């Protein structure tokens, strides 16, 4: 029996515009790259919005924001893929039990590989609102539990995200 909806791989979903955008992101300067590392470390450490002034390089943060690698609001970095400092539908439970928010389902699934440690992802079914939980190792989910990530096309690339499991 076939699925009642199209099923594709992540690679098949990458169009030429998105590939070009990632190539531009990969070309960020050394200062921006260093600032991004510091931002990601701070999101893991405390999960709170980060004052741009505390990072010490406004130009680097502006470069990251321009490339949609972070989102700055009211002088604070509130999002740095895969992390969100504001609540989302995707809670990531780190190996030590601390909870953080992921920007989207795909980001949540990649955090174990990023941190090189097992995590748990908690979300709710977009169809029936039942709670979902998935154990993820650095090399991928331990079990599929019948879960799928739903990815939709969006016109606004800055808003392109997988918003449901």
Coordinates of N, CA, C and O in Angstrom, one line a residue:
X1 N 0.8 -1.2 0.0 CA 0.0 0.0 0.0 C 0.9 1.2 0.0 O 1.8 1.3 0.7
X2 N 0.6 2.2 -0.8 CA 1.4 3.4 -0.9 C 0.8 4.4 0.1 O -0.3 4.4 0.5
X3 N 1.7 5.4 0.5 CA 1.3 6.4 1.4 C 0.4 7.4 0.7 O 0.5 7.6 -0.5
X4 N -0.6 8.0 1.4 CA -1.5 8.9 0.8 C -1.0 10.3 0.6 O -1.7 11.2 0.3
X5 N 0.3 10.4 0.8 CA 1.0 11.7 0.6 C 2.4 11.5 0.0 O 2.9 10.4 0.1
X6 N 3.0 12.5 -0.6 CA 4.3 12.2 -1.2 C 5.4 12.0 -0.1 O 5.4 12.7 0.9
X7 N 6.2 11.0 -0.3 CA 7.3 10.8 0.6 C 8.6 11.0 -0.2 O 8.8 10.5 -1.3
X8 N 9.5 11.8 0.4 CA 10.8 12.0 -0.3 C 11.9 12.1 0.8 O 11.7 12.3 1.9
X9 N 13.1 12.1 0.3 CA 14.3 12.2 1.2 C 14.6 13.7 1.3 O 14.1 14.6 0.6
X10 N 15.4 14.0 2.3 CA 15.8 15.4 2.6 C 16.5 15.9 1.3 O 16.3 17.1 0.9
X11 N 17.4 15.1 0.8 CA 18.2 15.6 -0.4 C 17.3 15.9 -1.6 O 17.6 16.9 -2.3
X12 N 16.2 15.2 -1.7 CA 15.3 15.5 -2.8 C 14.5 16.8 -2.6 O 14.0 17.4 -3.5
X13 N 14.5 17.3 -1.4 CA 13.8 18.6 -1.0 C 14.6 19.8 -1.2 O 14.1 20.9 -1.2
X14 N 15.9 19.6 -1.5 CA 16.8 20.7 -1.6 C 16.8 21.3 -3.0 O 17.3 20.6 -3.9
X15 N 16.2 22.4 -3.2 CA 16.2 23.0 -4.5 C 17.5 23.9 -4.8 O 18.3 24.1 -3.8
X16 N 17.7 24.3 -6.0 CA 18.9 25.1 -6.3 C 19.0 26.4 -5.5 O 20.1 26.7 -5.1
X17 N 17.9 27.0 -5.2 CA 18.0 28.3 -4.4 C 18.5 28.0 -3.0 O 19.3 28.7 -2.5
X18 N 17.9 26.9 -2.4 CA 18.4 26.6 -1.0 C 19.8 26.1 -1.0 O 20.6 26.5 -0.1
X19 N 20.2 25.4 -2.0 CA 21.7 25.0 -2.1 C 22.6 26.2 -2.2 O 23.6 26.3 -1.6
X20 N 22.2 27.2 -3.0 CA 23.0 28.4 -3.2 C 23.0 29.2 -1.9 O 24.1 29.7 -1.5
X21 N 21.9 29.2 -1.2 CA 21.8 29.9 0.1 C 22.8 29.3 1.1 O 23.5 30.0 1.8
X22 N 22.9 28.0 1.1 CA 23.8 27.3 2.0 C 25.2 27.5 1.6 O 26.1 27.7 2.5
X23 N 25.5 27.6 0.3 CA 26.9 27.9 -0.1 C 27.3 29.3 0.4 O 28.4 29.5 0.8
X24 N 26.4 30.3 0.3 CA 26.7 31.7 0.8 C 26.9 31.6 2.3 O 27.8 32.3 2.8
X25 N 26.1 30.8 3.0 CA 26.3 30.7 4.5 C 27.7 30.1 4.8 O 28.3 30.5 5.8
X26 N 28.1 29.2 4.0 CA 29.4 28.5 4.3 C 30.6 29.5 4.1 O 31.6 29.3 4.6
X27 N 30.3 30.6 3.4 CA 31.4 31.6 3.1 C 31.5 32.7 4.1 O 32.1 33.7 3.9
X28 N 30.8 32.6 5.3 CA 30.9 33.7 6.3 C 32.3 33.8 6.7 O 33.1 32.9 6.7
X29 N 32.6 35.1 7.2 CA 33.9 35.4 7.7 C 34.3 34.7 9.0 O 33.5 34.1 9.7
X30 N 35.6 34.8 9.3 CA 36.1 34.2 10.5 C 35.5 34.7 11.8 O 35.2 34.0 12.7
X31 N 35.3 36.0 11.8 CA 34.6 36.6 13.0 C 33.2 36.1 13.2 O 32.8 35.8 14.3
X32 N 32.5 36.0 12.1 CA 31.1 35.5 12.2 C 31.1 34.0 12.6 O 30.3 33.6 13.4
X33 N 32.1 33.3 12.1 CA 32.2 31.8 12.4 C 32.5 31.7 13.9 O 31.9 30.8 14.6
X34 N 33.4 32.5 14.4 CA 33.7 32.4 15.8 C 32.5 32.8 16.7 O 32.3 32.2 17.7
X35 N 31.9 33.9 16.3 CA 30.7 34.3 17.0 C 29.6 33.3 17.0 O 29.0 33.0 18.1
X36 N 29.4 32.6 15.9 CA 28.4 31.5 15.8 C 28.7 30.4 16.8 O 27.8 29.9 17.5
X37 N 30.0 30.0 16.9 CA 30.4 29.0 17.8 C 30.1 29.4 19.3 O 29.6 28.6 20.0
X38 N 30.4 30.6 19.6 CA 30.1 31.1 20.9 C 28.6 31.1 21.2 O 28.2 30.8 22.3
X39 N 27.8 31.5 20.2 CA 26.4 31.6 20.4 C 25.8 30.2 20.6 O 25.0 30.0 21.5
X40 N 26.2 29.2 19.8 CA 25.7 27.9 19.9 C 26.1 27.3 21.3 O 25.3 26.6 21.9
X41 N 27.3 27.5 21.7 CA 27.7 27.1 23.1 C 26.9 27.7 24.2 O 26.5 27.0 25.1
X42 N 26.5 28.9 24.0 CA 25.7 29.6 25.1 C 24.3 29.0 25.1 O 23.7 28.9 26.1
X43 N 23.8 28.7 23.9 CA 22.4 28.1 23.8 C 22.4 26.8 24.5 O 21.5 26.4 25.2
X44 N 23.4 26.0 24.3 CA 23.5 24.7 25.0 C 23.7 24.9 26.5 O 23.0 24.2 27.3
X45 N 24.5 25.9 26.9 CA 24.7 26.1 28.3 C 23.5 26.6 29.1 O 23.2 26.0 30.2
X46 N 22.8 27.5 28.5 CA 21.7 28.1 29.3 C 20.3 28.2 28.6 O 19.3 28.5 29.2
X47 N 20.4 28.2 27.2 CA 19.1 28.2 26.5 C 18.4 29.6 26.5 O 17.3 29.6 26.0
X48 N 19.0 30.6 27.0 CA 18.3 31.9 27.1 C 18.7 32.8 26.0 O 19.8 32.6 25.4
X49 N 17.9 33.9 25.7 CA 18.4 34.9 24.7 C 19.7 35.4 25.1 O 20.0 35.6 26.3
X50 N 20.5 35.8 24.1 CA 21.9 36.2 24.3 C 22.0 37.7 23.9 O 21.7 38.0 22.7
X51 N 22.3 38.6 24.8 CA 22.5 40.0 24.4 C 23.6 40.1 23.4 O 24.7 39.6 23.6
X52 N 23.3 40.8 22.3 CA 24.3 41.0 21.3 C 25.5 41.7 21.8 O 26.7 41.3 21.5
X53 N 25.3 42.7 22.7 CA 26.5 43.4 23.3 C 27.4 42.5 24.0 O 28.6 42.7 24.1
X54 N 26.9 41.4 24.6 CA 27.7 40.5 25.4 C 28.6 39.6 24.5 O 29.6 39.1 25.0
X55 N 28.3 39.6 23.2 CA 29.2 38.8 22.3 C 30.4 39.6 21.8 O 31.3 38.9 21.3
X56 N 30.4 40.9 21.9 CA 31.6 41.7 21.6 C 31.9 41.9 20.2 O 32.9 42.6 19.9
X57 N 31.0 41.5 19.3 CA 31.3 41.7 17.8 C 30.0 41.9 17.1 O 29.5 41.0 16.5
X58 N 29.5 43.1 17.2 CA 28.2 43.4 16.6 C 28.2 43.1 15.1 O 27.2 42.7 14.5
X59 N 29.3 43.4 14.4 CA 29.4 43.2 12.9 C 29.3 41.7 12.6 O 28.6 41.3 11.6
X60 N 29.9 40.9 13.4 CA 29.8 39.4 13.2 C 28.4 38.9 13.4 O 27.9 38.1 12.6
X61 N 27.7 39.4 14.4 CA 26.4 39.0 14.7 C 25.5 39.5 13.5 O 24.6 38.7 13.1
X62 N 25.7 40.7 13.1 CA 24.9 41.2 11.9 C 25.1 40.4 10.7 O 24.1 40.1 9.9
X63 N 26.3 39.9 10.5 CA 26.6 39.0 9.3 C 25.8 37.7 9.5 O 25.2 37.2 8.5
X64 N 25.8 37.2 10.6 CA 25.1 35.9 10.9 C 23.6 36.1 10.7 O 22.9 35.3 10.1
X65 N 23.1 37.2 11.1 CA 21.7 37.5 11.0 C 21.3 37.7 9.5 O 20.3 37.2 9.0
X66 N 22.2 38.4 8.8 CA 21.9 38.6 7.3 C 21.9 37.3 6.6 O 21.2 37.2 5.6
X67 N 22.6 36.3 7.0 CA 22.7 35.0 6.4 C 21.7 34.0 7.0 O 21.7 32.8 6.6
X68 N 20.8 34.5 7.8 CA 19.8 33.7 8.5 C 20.3 32.5 9.3 O 19.8 31.5 9.3
X69 N 21.5 32.7 9.9 CA 22.1 31.7 10.7 C 21.7 32.0 12.2 O 21.7 31.1 13.0
X70 N 21.3 33.2 12.5 CA 20.8 33.6 13.8 C 19.6 34.5 13.5 O 19.5 35.1 12.4
X71 N 18.8 34.8 14.6 CA 17.8 35.8 14.5 C 17.9 36.7 15.7 O 18.0 36.2 16.8
X72 N 18.1 38.0 15.4 CA 18.2 39.0 16.4 C 16.9 39.7 16.6 O 16.4 40.2 15.6
X73 N 16.5 39.9 17.8 CA 15.3 40.6 18.1 C 15.5 41.4 19.4 O 16.0 40.9 20.4
X74 N 15.3 42.7 19.3 CA 15.4 43.7 20.4 C 16.8 43.5 21.1 O 16.9 43.5 22.3
X75 N 17.8 43.4 20.3 CA 19.2 43.4 20.8 C 19.6 42.1 21.4 O 20.7 42.0 22.0
X76 N 18.9 41.0 21.2 CA 19.2 39.7 21.7 C 19.2 38.6 20.6 O 18.3 38.7 19.7
X77 N 20.1 37.7 20.6 CA 20.0 36.6 19.7 C 19.0 35.6 20.3 O 19.2 35.1 21.5
X78 N 17.9 35.4 19.6 CA 16.8 34.5 20.2 C 16.7 33.2 19.4 O 16.0 32.3 19.9
X79 N 17.5 33.1 18.4 CA 17.5 31.8 17.6 C 18.8 31.7 16.9 O 19.4 32.6 16.4
X80 N 19.4 30.5 17.0 CA 20.6 30.1 16.3 C 20.5 28.7 16.0 O 20.5 27.8 16.8
X81 N 20.2 28.4 14.7 CA 19.9 27.0 14.3 C 20.9 26.1 14.9 O 22.1 26.3 14.7
X82 N 20.5 25.0 15.6 CA 19.2 24.5 15.7 C 18.4 25.0 16.9 O 17.3 24.4 17.2
X83 N 18.9 25.9 17.7 CA 18.3 26.3 19.0 C 17.4 27.5 18.9 O 17.7 28.4 18.2
X84 N 16.4 27.5 19.8 CA 15.5 28.6 19.9 C 15.5 29.0 21.4 O 15.3 28.1 22.3
X85 N 15.6 30.2 21.7 CA 15.5 30.7 23.1 C 14.1 30.9 23.6 O 13.8 31.1 24.7
X86 N 13.2 30.8 22.6 CA 11.7 31.0 22.9 C 11.1 29.6 22.7 O 11.5 28.8 21.9
X87 N 10.0 29.3 23.5 CA 9.4 28.0 23.4 C 8.9 27.7 21.9 O 8.4 28.6 21.2
X88 N 9.2 26.5 21.6 CA 8.7 25.9 20.3 C 8.0 24.6 20.6 O 7.9 24.1 21.7
X89 N 7.5 24.0 19.6 CA 6.8 22.7 19.7 C 7.8 21.5 19.9 O 7.3 20.4 20.1
X90 N 9.1 21.8 19.8 CA 10.1 20.7 19.9 C 11.0 20.9 21.1 O 11.9 21.7 21.0
X91 N 10.8 20.1 22.1 CA 11.7 20.1 23.3 C 12.7 19.0 23.1 O 12.4 17.9 22.8
X92 N 14.0 19.4 23.3 CA 15.1 18.5 23.3 C 15.6 18.3 24.7 O 15.9 19.3 25.4
X93 N 15.6 17.0 25.2 CA 16.1 16.7 26.5 C 17.5 16.2 26.3 O 17.7 15.2 25.7
X94 N 18.5 17.0 26.8 CA 19.9 16.7 26.7 C 20.2 15.5 27.5 O 19.5 15.1 28.4
X95 N 21.4 14.9 27.3 CA 21.8 13.7 28.0 C 21.8 13.9 29.6 O 21.5 13.0 30.3
X96 N 22.1 15.1 30.0 CA 22.1 15.4 31.4 C 20.7 15.8 32.0 O 20.6 16.2 33.2
X97 N 19.7 15.8 31.2 CA 18.3 16.1 31.6 C 17.9 17.5 31.4 O 16.7 17.8 31.5
X98 N 18.8 18.4 31.0 CA 18.4 19.8 30.7 C 17.6 19.8 29.5 O 17.8 19.0 28.6
X99 N 16.6 20.7 29.4 CA 15.7 20.9 28.3 C 16.0 22.2 27.5 O 16.2 23.2 28.1
X100 N 16.0 22.0 26.2 CA 16.2 23.2 25.3 C 15.1 23.1 24.2 O 14.5 22.0 24.0
X101 N 14.9 24.2 23.5 CA 13.9 24.2 22.4 C 14.7 24.2 21.1 O 15.7 24.8 20.9
X102 N 14.2 23.3 20.2 CA 14.7 23.3 18.8 C 13.8 24.1 17.9 O 12.6 24.2 18.2
X103 N 14.4 24.7 16.9 CA 13.7 25.5 15.9 C 12.6 24.7 15.2 O 11.5 25.2 15.0
X104 N 12.9 23.5 14.8 CA 11.9 22.7 14.1 C 12.3 21.2 14.3 O 13.2 20.9 15.0
X105 N 11.5 20.3 13.7 CA 11.6 18.9 13.9 C 13.0 18.4 13.3 O 13.7 17.6 14.0
X106 N 13.4 18.9 12.1 CA 14.6 18.5 11.5 C 15.8 18.9 12.4 O 16.7 18.2 12.6
X107 N 15.7 20.2 12.9 CA 16.8 20.6 13.8 C 16.9 19.8 15.0 O 17.9 19.4 15.5
X108 N 15.7 19.4 15.6 CA 15.7 18.6 16.8 C 16.4 17.2 16.6 O 17.1 16.8 17.4
X109 N 16.1 16.7 15.4 CA 16.6 15.4 15.1 C 18.1 15.4 14.9 O 18.8 14.4 15.1
X110 N 18.7 16.6 14.5 CA 20.1 16.7 14.3 C 20.9 17.0 15.5 O 22.2 17.0 15.4
X111 N 20.3 17.4 16.6 CA 21.0 17.9 17.7 C 21.9 16.8 18.4 O 23.0 17.0 18.8
X112 N 21.5 15.5 18.4 CA 22.3 14.5 18.9 C 23.6 14.4 18.1 O 24.7 14.2 18.8
X113 N 23.6 14.5 16.8 CA 24.8 14.4 16.0 C 25.7 15.7 16.3 O 26.9 15.6 16.4
X114 N 25.1 16.8 16.4 CA 25.8 18.1 16.7 C 26.5 18.0 18.0 O 27.7 18.3 18.1
X115 N 25.9 17.5 19.1 CA 26.5 17.4 20.4 C 27.2 16.1 20.7 O 27.9 16.0 21.7
X116 N 27.1 15.1 19.7 CA 27.7 13.8 19.9 C 27.3 13.2 21.2 O 28.1 12.6 21.9
X117 N 26.0 13.2 21.5 CA 25.4 12.6 22.7 C 24.0 12.3 22.4 O 23.3 12.9 21.6
X118 N 23.4 11.3 23.1 CA 22.0 10.9 22.9 C 21.1 12.0 23.5 O 21.5 12.7 24.5
X119 N 20.0 12.1 22.9 CA 19.0 13.1 23.4 C 17.6 12.4 23.2 O 17.5 11.3 22.7
X120 N 16.6 13.1 23.7 CA 15.2 12.7 23.5 C 14.5 14.0 23.0 O 14.7 15.1 23.4
X121 N 13.7 13.7 22.0 CA 12.9 14.8 21.4 C 11.4 14.6 21.8 O 10.9 13.5 21.7
X122 N 10.8 15.6 22.4 CA 9.4 15.6 22.7 C 8.7 16.6 21.8 O 9.1 17.7 21.7
X123 N 7.5 16.2 21.3 CA 6.7 17.0 20.5 C 5.3 16.5 20.6 O 5.0 15.6 21.4
X124 N 4.4 17.0 19.8 CA 3.0 16.5 19.7 C 2.6 16.2 18.3 O 3.1 16.9 17.4
X125 N 1.8 15.2 18.1 CA 1.4 14.9 16.7 C 0.6 16.1 16.1 O -0.3 16.6 16.8
X126 N 1.0 16.5 14.9 CA 0.3 17.6 14.3 C -1.2 17.3 13.9 O -2.0 18.1 13.7
X127 N -1.5 16.0 13.8 CA -2.8 15.5 13.4 C -3.7 15.3 14.6 O -4.8 15.8 14.6
X128 N -3.3 14.5 15.6 CA -4.2 14.2 16.8 C -3.8 14.8 18.1 O -4.5 14.7 19.1
X129 N -2.6 15.6 18.1 CA -2.2 16.3 19.3 C -1.7 15.3 20.4 O -1.5 15.8 21.5
X130 N -1.5 14.0 20.1 CA -1.0 13.1 21.1 C 0.5 13.4 21.4 O 1.2 13.8 20.4
X131 N 1.0 13.3 22.6 CA 2.4 13.5 22.9 C 3.3 12.5 22.2 O 2.9 11.3 22.1
X132 N 4.4 12.9 21.7 CA 5.4 12.0 21.0 C 6.7 12.2 21.7 O 7.1 13.3 22.1
X133 N 7.5 11.1 21.8 CA 8.8 11.2 22.3 C 9.7 10.2 21.5 O 9.3 9.1 21.2
X134 N 10.9 10.7 21.1 CA 11.8 9.9 20.3 C 13.2 10.0 20.8 O 13.7 11.1 21.0
X135 N 13.8 8.8 21.1 CA 15.2 8.8 21.5 C 16.1 8.9 20.2 O 15.8 8.1 19.3
X136 N 17.1 9.7 20.3 CA 17.9 9.9 19.1 C 19.4 9.8 19.6 O 19.8 10.5 20.5
X137 N 20.1 9.0 18.9 CA 21.6 8.8 19.1 C 22.3 9.7 18.1 O 21.7 10.2 17.1
X138 N 23.6 9.9 18.3 CA 24.4 10.7 17.4 C 24.3 10.2 15.9 O 24.4 11.0 15.0
X139 N 24.0 8.9 15.7 CA 23.9 8.4 14.4 C 22.5 8.2 13.9 O 22.2 7.7 12.8
X140 N 21.5 8.7 14.7 CA 20.1 8.7 14.2 C 19.2 8.2 15.3 O 19.6 7.8 16.4
X141 N 17.9 8.2 15.0 CA 16.9 7.7 16.0 C 17.1 6.2 16.3 O 17.6 5.4 15.5
X142 N 16.9 5.9 17.6 CA 17.0 4.5 18.1 C 15.9 3.6 17.5 O 16.2 2.5 17.1
X143 N 14.7 4.2 17.4 CA 13.6 3.5 16.8 C 12.8 4.5 16.0 O 12.9 5.7 16.3
X144 N 12.0 4.1 15.1 CA 11.2 5.1 14.4 C 9.8 5.3 15.0 O 9.2 6.3 14.8
X145 N 9.3 4.4 15.8 CA 8.1 4.5 16.5 C 6.9 4.9 15.5 O 5.9 5.4 15.9
X146 N 7.1 4.7 14.2 CA 6.1 5.0 13.3 C 6.0 6.5 13.0 O 5.1 7.0 12.4
X147 N 7.0 7.3 13.4 CA 7.0 8.7 13.3 C 7.6 9.2 11.9 O 8.5 8.5 11.4
X148 N 7.1 10.2 11.4 CA 7.6 10.9 10.2 C 7.7 12.4 10.4 O 6.9 12.9 11.2
X149 N 8.7 13.0 9.8 CA 8.8 14.4 9.8 C 8.0 15.0 8.6 O 8.2 14.5 7.5
X150 N 7.2 15.9 8.9 CA 6.4 16.6 7.8 C 7.0 17.9 7.4 O 7.2 18.7 8.2
X151 N 7.4 18.0 6.1 CA 8.0 19.2 5.6 C 7.2 19.7 4.5 O 6.8 19.0 3.6
X152 N 6.9 21.0 4.6 CA 6.1 21.6 3.6 C 6.9 22.7 2.8 O 7.8 23.2 3.3
X153 N 6.4 23.0 1.6 CA 7.1 24.1 0.9 C 6.5 25.4 1.4 O 5.3 25.6 1.7
X154 N 7.4 26.4 1.4 CA 7.0 27.7 1.9 C 7.6 28.7 0.9 O 8.7 28.6 0.4
X155 N 6.9 29.8 0.7 CA 7.4 30.9 -0.2 C 8.5 31.7 0.5 O 9.5 32.0 -0.2
X156 N 8.4 31.9 1.8 CA 9.4 32.7 2.5 C 10.5 31.8 3.0 O 10.3 31.0 3.9
X157 N 11.7 31.8 2.4 CA 12.7 30.9 2.7 C 13.2 31.1 4.2 O 13.6 30.2 4.8
X158 N 13.1 32.3 4.7 CA 13.5 32.5 6.1 C 12.5 31.7 7.0 O 12.9 31.3 8.1
X159 N 11.3 31.5 6.6 CA 10.4 30.7 7.4 C 10.3 29.2 7.0 O 9.5 28.5 7.5
X160 N 11.2 28.8 6.2 CA 11.2 27.4 5.8 C 11.6 26.5 6.9 O 12.8 26.6 7.4
X161 N 10.8 25.7 7.4 CA 11.1 24.8 8.5 C 10.1 23.6 8.5 O 9.0 23.7 8.0
X162 N 10.6 22.6 9.2 CA 9.7 21.4 9.4 C 9.0 21.6 10.7 O 9.7 21.7 11.8
X163 N 7.7 21.8 10.7 CA 7.0 22.3 11.9 C 6.2 21.2 12.6 O 5.4 21.4 13.5
X164 N 6.3 19.9 12.1 CA 5.5 18.9 12.7 C 6.2 17.5 12.6 O 6.9 17.2 11.7
X165 N 5.9 16.7 13.6 CA 6.3 15.3 13.6 C 5.1 14.5 13.5 O 4.0 14.8 14.0

